[in-house]
Amino acid sequence: MNRRSIVALSGGIGAARFLNGLVRVVPPERLLIVGNTGDDTEQHGLHVSPDLDTVTYTLAGMSDPVRGWGIKDETFQCLESLRRFGSPSWFRLGDRDLATHLYRTERLAAGATLAEVTTEIAAALKVRAKVVPMTNDKVRTRIVTPSGELEFQTYFVRRRARDKVLEVRFEGASGAMPAPGVISAIQRARAIIVCPSNPFISIGPILSVAEMREALRLRRERVIAISPIVGGRALKGPAAKMMRSLRMRSSAADVAKLYRDFVGVFVVDLIDRDEARAVEALGIRAIVTNTVMSGPRERLHLARTVIRAMGMKE
Ligand code: FO1
């Protein structure tokens, strides 16, 4: 058995909750988590990687359970002080979270790669799964709206995802290379899991990196995705609204359609059991189960279902 026999493509909060169940079902050492960095941002001169941090903090047991992002019992005194200077404070960086961004920025400036720094942060927080960025190169998600093109966090946090989305672009993707070890892990994995994340702004950037989609296509039978859309609504965030903005139906089957070239198995919620047939018509095996992770028990159930669907043992 390969050491990293499961690869997970991950966005932020929804993915982190699922992965938190998965590491209780399989040894975390078997898991390589490939995180989206399209929504990375520079704030106050610091490099912030929200999705990598959300996953790392969640697996370290230190994430804020209500917000889903940032650290639990966090304070925001530094941000308050910055506000007094007139610095922008709409992106809420907590005091303890700031240490992560200070460390990352310092290490990147010293010549470390984002993958190296991410590994160092995860190790320091005693996370046993391996977390890597999709690429060490700079890829930035840009949201095209009727009033112009927006940097991702400006669209998502500052403007609260209110704008109509005309297009999602991944600046820098054409020249970006996958982080070291990602493609070979995909080639060897017994299961490649597309977490229940937004297909446009969380999984989309990962797929935009050169070789990534093709590597997945070649392993289609081993790729399983969990629908982030349940009963026509997103489990978290603006996915459903985005699908409608982009003139699609916001349904689980329509997410499956977006993934049809590289996904062999697709998990839909019980409430969407009627969509299973439409998924199967795409040549994708459909699994129907409860996907709403309302608590630890539900997370475990979903993780077990995914592992069993891929014929793997716990
Ligand atoms: N999300 C918010 O809705 N408001 C914030 O002020 C905010 C700050 C923040 C700081 C650090 C971090 O790692 C994440 C943060 N997020 C915040 C979450 C983040 O914007 C999104 O959840 C992801 O980029 C989308 O997955």
XYZ file of C-alpha atoms and ligand atoms in Angstrom:
340
model
C 0.000 0.000 0.000
C 1.344 3.421 -0.952
C 1.822 5.748 1.937
C -0.322 8.519 0.409
C -2.994 6.362 -1.159
C -5.792 8.930 -0.968
C -5.653 12.335 -2.639
C -8.271 14.958 -1.737
C -8.894 18.125 -3.762
C -10.004 20.715 -1.276
C -11.496 24.158 -0.922
C -12.135 25.723 2.490
C -14.825 25.141 5.085
C -16.973 22.372 3.506
C -13.894 20.391 2.535
C -12.287 20.848 5.962
C -15.384 19.438 7.685
C -15.384 16.408 5.411
C -11.631 15.855 5.841
C -12.029 16.041 9.598
C -14.290 12.972 9.332
C -11.996 11.256 6.843
C -8.943 11.363 9.136
C -10.991 9.484 11.716
C -11.819 6.736 9.244
C -8.421 6.233 7.570
C -4.919 6.857 8.956
C -4.154 10.547 8.212
C -0.701 9.544 6.939
C -2.424 8.008 3.910
C -3.895 11.331 2.891
C -2.524 14.016 0.572
C -4.706 17.133 0.601
C -4.303 19.414 -2.411
C -5.621 22.837 -1.422
C -6.957 25.686 -3.520
C -4.751 28.768 -3.497
C -6.730 30.813 -6.037
C -8.229 32.803 -3.164
C -4.858 33.577 -1.590
C -4.571 37.255 -0.876
C -2.128 39.874 0.267
C -3.344 41.788 3.311
C -1.199 44.375 5.129
C 1.799 43.023 3.224
C 1.161 39.442 4.415
C 0.536 36.370 2.287
C -2.756 34.792 3.435
C -3.758 31.314 2.170
C -7.332 30.984 3.503
C -8.183 27.503 2.240
C -4.859 25.922 3.255
C -5.229 27.474 6.709
C -8.881 26.470 7.104
C -8.000 22.832 6.389
C -4.871 22.895 8.565
C -6.598 24.576 11.524
C -9.576 22.204 11.280
C -7.377 19.097 11.243
C -5.372 20.552 14.137
C -8.644 20.923 16.095
C -8.166 24.675 16.478
C -10.580 26.173 13.928
C -13.486 28.361 14.926
C -16.507 26.028 14.887
C -19.039 28.735 14.041
C -17.216 30.792 11.408
C -15.418 27.765 9.976
C -12.387 29.933 9.110
C -9.772 31.335 11.491
C -8.913 30.165 14.989
C -11.335 29.489 17.857
C -11.375 31.897 20.825
C -9.590 34.400 18.595
C -9.104 38.085 19.409
C -8.823 40.929 16.891
C -6.801 43.556 18.755
C -4.187 44.055 16.056
C -6.959 44.625 13.508
C -8.597 47.175 15.841
C -5.288 49.026 16.139
C -4.843 48.987 12.357
C -8.352 50.387 11.968
C -7.297 53.398 14.074
C -4.591 54.145 11.514
C -7.223 54.061 8.787
C -5.987 50.724 7.393
C -8.634 48.545 5.739
C -10.099 46.085 8.235
C -12.827 44.321 6.241
C -10.701 41.161 5.988
C -10.697 40.038 9.596
C -7.286 38.729 10.545
C -7.207 37.484 14.130
C -4.257 37.991 16.438
C -3.209 34.339 16.574
C -3.994 33.782 12.886
C -1.647 36.679 12.090
C 1.292 34.621 13.355
C 0.644 32.081 10.573
C 0.700 34.805 7.894
C 3.768 36.472 9.383
C 5.586 33.137 9.402
C 4.481 32.246 5.856
C 5.428 35.655 4.458
C 8.815 35.590 6.149
C 9.621 32.087 4.885
C 8.477 32.878 1.327
C 10.650 36.012 1.342
C 13.574 33.826 2.459
C 13.069 31.654 -0.636
C 10.948 28.754 0.677
C 8.166 27.474 -1.568
C 4.515 27.664 -0.529
C 4.459 23.840 -0.347
C 7.427 23.827 2.018
C 5.905 26.481 4.280
C 2.526 24.717 4.283
C 4.235 21.488 5.375
C 6.096 23.358 8.116
C 2.913 24.976 9.439
C 1.000 21.664 9.392
C 3.882 19.892 11.178
C 4.104 22.605 13.844
C 0.348 22.238 14.462
C 0.729 18.428 14.619
C -1.408 17.702 11.569
C -0.567 14.189 10.391
C -2.146 14.380 6.924
C -0.006 16.060 4.278
C -1.410 19.404 3.104
C 0.005 20.988 -0.063
C -1.037 23.916 -2.232
C -2.232 23.062 -5.761
C 0.839 24.930 -7.053
C 3.813 26.876 -5.781
C 3.153 29.438 -8.511
C 0.937 32.472 -8.217
C -2.610 31.762 -9.432
C -5.328 34.229 -8.458
C -9.083 33.832 -8.900
C -10.691 36.900 -10.483
C -14.447 37.411 -10.551
C -15.881 39.193 -13.578
C -19.032 41.124 -12.595
C -21.182 43.681 -14.439
C -19.314 46.449 -12.570
C -15.868 45.091 -13.465
C -13.354 42.472 -12.456
C -12.758 41.870 -8.746
C -9.963 40.298 -6.739
C -11.469 37.194 -5.102
C -11.590 38.289 -1.449
C -12.959 41.693 -2.475
C -15.846 39.876 -4.171
C -16.275 37.249 -1.446
C -15.712 39.064 1.850
C -15.798 42.806 1.194
C -18.784 42.724 -1.188
C -20.294 39.599 0.440
C -20.596 37.695 -2.842
C -23.486 39.961 -3.819
C -22.354 40.724 -7.373
C -23.682 38.813 -10.328
C -20.899 36.575 -11.628
C -20.345 36.732 -15.386
C -17.127 34.767 -15.453
C -14.505 33.290 -13.140
C -10.882 33.646 -14.303
C -7.705 32.135 -12.894
C -4.915 34.596 -13.456
C -1.534 32.927 -13.847
C -2.993 29.430 -14.299
C -1.661 28.863 -17.822
C 1.947 28.915 -16.639
C 1.402 27.283 -13.234
C 2.848 23.850 -12.472
C 1.308 21.458 -9.917
C 3.140 21.380 -6.581
C 5.813 18.655 -6.451
C 4.415 15.182 -5.863
C 0.794 16.010 -6.692
C 0.629 14.444 -10.157
C 2.517 11.306 -9.100
C 0.194 10.942 -6.088
C -2.828 11.192 -8.421
C -1.261 8.550 -10.686
C -0.811 6.118 -7.777
C -3.822 6.871 -5.557
C -6.460 4.274 -4.760
C -8.985 7.077 -4.389
C -9.021 10.706 -5.445
C -11.718 12.612 -3.612
C -13.182 15.883 -4.867
C -14.401 17.400 -1.600
C -17.840 19.068 -1.287
C -16.466 22.454 -2.334
C -17.602 25.137 -4.752
C -16.907 23.814 -8.285
C -16.079 27.281 -9.670
C -14.027 29.011 -6.995
C -12.613 26.106 -4.969
C -12.166 23.126 -7.293
C -12.025 25.246 -10.499
C -8.662 26.838 -9.634
C -7.131 23.416 -8.865
C -8.337 22.058 -12.217
C -6.933 25.126 -13.997
C -3.342 24.184 -13.127
C -1.522 22.548 -16.056
C -1.690 18.712 -16.209
C -4.122 18.481 -13.275
C -7.357 17.799 -15.168
C -5.641 15.447 -17.608
C -4.038 13.496 -14.738
C -7.502 13.108 -13.169
C -9.078 12.071 -16.481
C -6.600 9.222 -16.731
C -7.746 8.007 -13.277
C -11.462 8.693 -13.794
C -12.596 5.352 -12.324
C -10.795 6.185 -9.065
C -12.129 9.744 -8.779
C -15.108 10.325 -6.472
C -16.785 13.709 -5.951
C -19.231 14.758 -3.259
C -21.909 17.188 -4.361
C -21.641 20.590 -2.676
C -25.230 21.278 -3.793
C -28.006 19.742 -1.687
C -31.642 20.290 -2.579
C -30.659 23.044 -5.008
C -28.725 24.970 -2.361
C -25.044 25.196 -1.520
C -23.956 23.557 1.740
C -21.794 26.644 2.283
C -21.107 29.814 0.296
C -22.320 31.141 -3.035
C -22.087 28.030 -5.285
C -25.831 27.816 -6.026
C -26.106 31.537 -6.741
C -23.047 31.350 -8.986
C -24.511 28.464 -10.959
C -27.669 30.479 -11.607
C -25.606 33.577 -12.475
C -23.724 31.466 -15.009
C -27.079 30.311 -16.436
C -26.952 26.795 -15.031
C -29.469 24.975 -12.875
C -28.222 24.797 -9.308
C -28.521 21.058 -8.941
C -26.273 18.186 -7.926
C -26.574 16.674 -11.416
C -25.340 19.920 -12.960
C -22.225 19.797 -10.770
C -21.723 16.202 -11.963
C -21.981 17.518 -15.540
C -19.144 19.982 -14.856
C -17.009 17.066 -13.627
C -18.118 14.401 -16.113
C -14.783 14.074 -17.937
C -12.770 13.179 -14.836
C -15.182 11.880 -12.166
C -16.286 8.229 -12.099
C -18.348 8.229 -8.899
C -20.586 11.024 -7.608
C -22.209 11.271 -4.180
C -25.584 13.022 -3.957
C -27.685 13.702 -0.899
C -30.807 11.684 -0.019
C -32.908 14.708 -0.819
C -31.526 14.613 -4.378
C -32.107 10.878 -4.889
C -34.181 11.696 -7.983
C -31.051 13.169 -9.588
C -29.145 9.899 -9.398
C -30.539 8.822 -12.753
C -29.369 12.029 -14.453
C -25.919 11.479 -12.930
C -25.812 7.876 -14.162
C -26.851 9.079 -17.636
C -23.534 10.960 -17.705
C -21.706 7.638 -17.305
C -21.005 8.371 -13.642
C -21.840 5.916 -10.841
C -24.165 7.661 -8.393
C -24.148 7.057 -4.628
C -27.079 8.374 -2.591
C -26.513 9.100 1.091
C -26.820 11.794 3.743
C -24.167 14.399 2.842
C -25.177 17.154 5.267
C -22.410 17.217 7.879
C -24.402 18.611 10.772
C -22.179 16.929 13.385
C -19.263 14.502 13.931
C -21.460 11.467 13.419
C -22.604 12.685 9.980
C -19.010 13.531 8.979
C -17.916 10.010 9.872
C -20.797 8.481 7.985
C -19.989 10.442 4.822
C -16.270 9.608 5.047
C -17.062 5.894 5.521
C -19.460 5.903 2.583
C -16.805 7.442 0.315
C -14.105 4.992 1.415
C -16.406 1.990 0.950
C -17.643 3.253 -2.429
C -14.039 3.110 -3.621
C -13.695 -0.477 -2.356
C -11.254 0.533 0.354
C -11.009 -0.650 3.929
C -11.086 1.656 6.928
N -14.276 35.148 5.551
C -15.168 36.115 5.803
O -16.335 35.951 5.457
N -14.794 37.296 6.432
C -13.524 37.524 6.833
O -13.225 38.602 7.365
C -12.557 36.489 6.606
C -11.245 36.605 7.029
C -10.368 35.527 6.891
C -9.069 35.598 7.387
C -8.213 34.528 7.268
C -8.641 33.371 6.601
O -7.805 32.322 6.476
C -9.909 33.279 6.093
C -10.794 34.357 6.217
N -12.086 34.278 5.718
C -12.988 35.301 5.947
C -12.536 33.111 4.970
C -12.218 33.216 3.472
O -12.490 34.452 2.928
C -13.067 32.244 2.620
O -13.755 31.318 3.373
C -12.291 31.505 1.610
O -11.385 32.257 0.902
C -13.215 30.753 0.644
O -12.950 29.422 0.801
